[in-house]
């Protein structure tokens, strides 16, 4: 994998160079000192992955991410000194298509490999996603009886790159009296899942918080998967976190959650798959459709990254394919 580094701090650039040098499959394609340089370099020499800082002169990382994804799309990870301090900017960048975020490895750490491990794990995951590390093993579909109708209602939504902005827009159009429980699985690192819940809370009417182990979804709130494990719905209707399957590229996996809903939910359910790179969620959405649920995929024109919804459309997992601004009205109608 050829990697572009975008950072105006020489010490941070050096730490990223050292981290990349730990993996023989990785190399530095170029270094840009600001967002504008990165945009120009991507035009001349598009890398496999860009490590994008947030706070820079001339053009910041959020605008640079927007420009790159619009003009020369490639995988982008936000890498900055303190992700937790810049939550809003991180989600702005992810709304434009950044895949993930990580702290810059600590300067002066005695064990460089340990300091770089979280970032290198994310780079490897993206390498598998874009086909630079071969193929990850496929998840096995979950078998089980279909839902049995009762009064309970559930909306499940999966999103990845571009997801924060898409979720913000969709959920802002969901009325406060929406009669179904809502559960979200967004590809987001556990270290700032709580920040994403707070960020969404400022923009939508219904309260948003992280899923608590053992609770059941219900109307009047929006629950967000919030750990490094997968979220599952159990036969008793409660939500639990689980480490398995460990071979899953994403943690949390949309497919794992959607399959569990298809297997265990006893009531009306609707599945929505939004913007994102790769195919996570497509098979789970198909499982929901095969159980008789309404399934919706975001269309290409409104997707920041048309990967996951495209995969869902290709395997006929979506009953309907809709522009983002038409999904909320369709959901209100479906649960009327």
Tab-separated table of C-alpha atoms in Angstrom, residues 102-234:
chain	number	residue	atom	x	y	z
A	102	UNK	CA	-6.804	7.538	14.977
A	103	UNK	CA	-4.471	9.417	17.275
A	104	UNK	CA	-0.977	10.186	15.987
A	105	UNK	CA	1.546	7.757	17.583
A	106	UNK	CA	3.074	9.300	20.700
A	107	UNK	CA	6.418	11.044	20.269
A	108	UNK	CA	9.228	9.510	22.309
A	109	UNK	CA	7.452	6.236	23.088
A	110	UNK	CA	10.001	3.524	23.936
A	111	UNK	CA	7.989	0.833	22.134
A	112	UNK	CA	7.206	2.242	18.697
A	113	UNK	CA	5.341	-0.856	17.568
A	114	UNK	CA	2.988	-0.673	20.567
A	115	UNK	CA	2.419	3.049	20.005
A	116	UNK	CA	1.673	2.490	16.305
A	117	UNK	CA	-0.469	-0.652	16.760
A	118	UNK	CA	-3.923	1.058	16.722
A	119	UNK	CA	-3.097	2.996	13.550
A	120	UNK	CA	-1.513	-0.008	11.819
A	121	UNK	CA	-4.571	-2.123	12.614
A	122	UNK	CA	-6.789	0.430	10.888
A	123	UNK	CA	-4.439	0.581	7.899
A	124	UNK	CA	-4.489	-3.223	7.569
A	125	UNK	CA	-8.289	-3.273	7.765
A	126	UNK	CA	-8.533	-0.707	4.984
A	127	UNK	CA	-5.966	-2.676	2.983
A	128	UNK	CA	-8.230	-5.725	3.167
A	129	UNK	CA	-11.217	-3.570	2.292
A	130	UNK	CA	-9.662	-2.135	-0.886
A	131	UNK	CA	-8.075	-5.429	-1.914
A	132	UNK	CA	-4.435	-4.654	-1.076
A	133	UNK	CA	-4.125	-7.393	1.574
A	134	UNK	CA	-6.140	-10.103	-0.177
A	135	UNK	CA	-9.640	-11.124	0.885
A	136	UNK	CA	-10.966	-11.491	4.383
A	137	UNK	CA	-12.985	-14.660	5.132
A	138	UNK	CA	-16.690	-14.234	4.461
A	139	UNK	CA	-19.132	-14.313	7.349
A	140	UNK	CA	-21.530	-17.227	7.406
A	141	UNK	CA	-25.195	-16.248	7.121
A	142	UNK	CA	-27.330	-16.846	10.192
A	143	UNK	CA	-30.232	-19.236	9.810
A	144	UNK	CA	-33.343	-19.133	11.880
A	145	UNK	CA	-37.088	-18.601	11.915
A	146	UNK	CA	-38.554	-15.396	10.560
A	147	UNK	CA	-40.145	-12.699	12.697
A	148	UNK	CA	-43.610	-13.250	14.077
A	149	UNK	CA	-45.899	-10.255	13.966
A	150	UNK	CA	-46.726	-8.399	17.158
A	151	UNK	CA	-46.945	-4.753	18.196
A	152	UNK	CA	-43.193	-4.156	18.477
A	153	UNK	CA	-41.462	-2.095	15.807
A	154	UNK	CA	-37.781	-1.651	15.021
A	155	UNK	CA	-35.743	0.427	12.575
A	156	UNK	CA	-32.118	-0.661	12.071
A	157	UNK	CA	-29.622	1.476	10.147
A	158	UNK	CA	-26.070	0.720	9.046
A	159	UNK	CA	-23.527	3.244	7.748
A	160	UNK	CA	-19.812	3.648	7.143
A	161	UNK	CA	-17.798	6.251	5.192
A	162	UNK	CA	-19.961	9.343	4.826
A	163	UNK	CA	-22.274	7.962	7.485
A	164	UNK	CA	-22.196	10.663	10.163
A	165	UNK	CA	-23.487	13.351	7.808
A	166	UNK	CA	-26.009	10.964	6.241
A	167	UNK	CA	-27.284	9.830	9.645
A	168	UNK	CA	-27.533	13.423	10.824
A	169	UNK	CA	-29.670	14.378	7.820
A	170	UNK	CA	-31.870	11.272	7.938
A	171	UNK	CA	-32.464	11.315	11.696
A	172	UNK	CA	-33.161	15.054	11.729
A	173	UNK	CA	-36.207	14.286	9.574
A	174	UNK	CA	-37.539	11.602	11.954
A	175	UNK	CA	-40.285	13.128	14.150
A	176	UNK	CA	-40.098	12.985	17.928
A	177	UNK	CA	-43.199	10.753	18.064
A	178	UNK	CA	-41.729	8.080	15.770
A	179	UNK	CA	-43.350	4.785	16.883
A	180	UNK	CA	-40.392	2.421	16.382
A	181	UNK	CA	-37.178	1.831	18.257
A	182	UNK	CA	-34.071	2.863	16.293
A	183	UNK	CA	-30.672	1.157	16.470
A	184	UNK	CA	-27.624	2.387	14.544
A	185	UNK	CA	-24.429	0.583	13.615
A	186	UNK	CA	-21.840	3.019	12.280
A	187	UNK	CA	-18.281	1.959	11.497
A	188	UNK	CA	-16.647	4.073	14.161
A	189	UNK	CA	-13.861	3.369	16.621
A	190	UNK	CA	-15.072	2.593	20.145
A	191	UNK	CA	-12.868	5.375	21.529
A	192	UNK	CA	-15.075	8.058	20.051
A	193	UNK	CA	-18.461	6.341	19.717
A	194	UNK	CA	-19.691	8.329	22.726
A	195	UNK	CA	-18.570	11.516	20.994
A	196	UNK	CA	-20.591	10.569	17.945
A	197	UNK	CA	-23.691	10.008	20.073
A	198	UNK	CA	-23.228	13.465	21.611
A	199	UNK	CA	-22.640	14.963	18.159
A	200	UNK	CA	-25.861	13.445	16.799
A	201	UNK	CA	-27.746	14.526	19.923
A	202	UNK	CA	-27.109	18.147	19.014
A	203	UNK	CA	-28.684	17.702	15.596
A	204	UNK	CA	-31.775	15.496	15.950
A	205	UNK	CA	-35.000	15.611	17.967
A	206	UNK	CA	-34.896	12.134	19.495
A	207	UNK	CA	-32.277	11.502	22.207
A	208	UNK	CA	-29.222	9.541	21.044
A	209	UNK	CA	-27.036	7.413	23.335
A	210	UNK	CA	-24.881	4.294	23.278
A	211	UNK	CA	-26.454	0.846	23.591
A	212	UNK	CA	-26.327	-0.503	27.136
A	213	UNK	CA	-25.647	-4.202	27.574
A	214	UNK	CA	-28.875	-6.167	28.060
A	215	UNK	CA	-31.412	-3.466	27.176
A	216	UNK	CA	-34.218	-3.754	24.634
A	217	UNK	CA	-34.813	-1.185	21.879
A	218	UNK	CA	-37.998	0.827	22.087
A	219	UNK	CA	-39.629	4.025	20.784
A	220	UNK	CA	-38.522	7.451	21.940
A	221	UNK	CA	-34.765	7.086	21.623
A	222	UNK	CA	-31.964	6.252	19.193
A	223	UNK	CA	-29.363	3.688	20.250
A	224	UNK	CA	-25.850	3.576	18.767
A	225	UNK	CA	-23.505	0.565	18.923
A	226	UNK	CA	-20.668	1.757	21.114
A	227	UNK	CA	-17.912	-0.792	21.748
A	228	UNK	CA	-15.201	-2.595	19.814
A	229	UNK	CA	-17.360	-5.747	19.806
A	230	UNK	CA	-20.276	-6.641	17.562
A	231	UNK	CA	-23.838	-5.736	18.518
A	232	UNK	CA	-26.368	-8.580	18.448
A	233	UNK	CA	-30.078	-8.914	19.109
A	234	UNK	CA	-30.767	-12.022	21.201
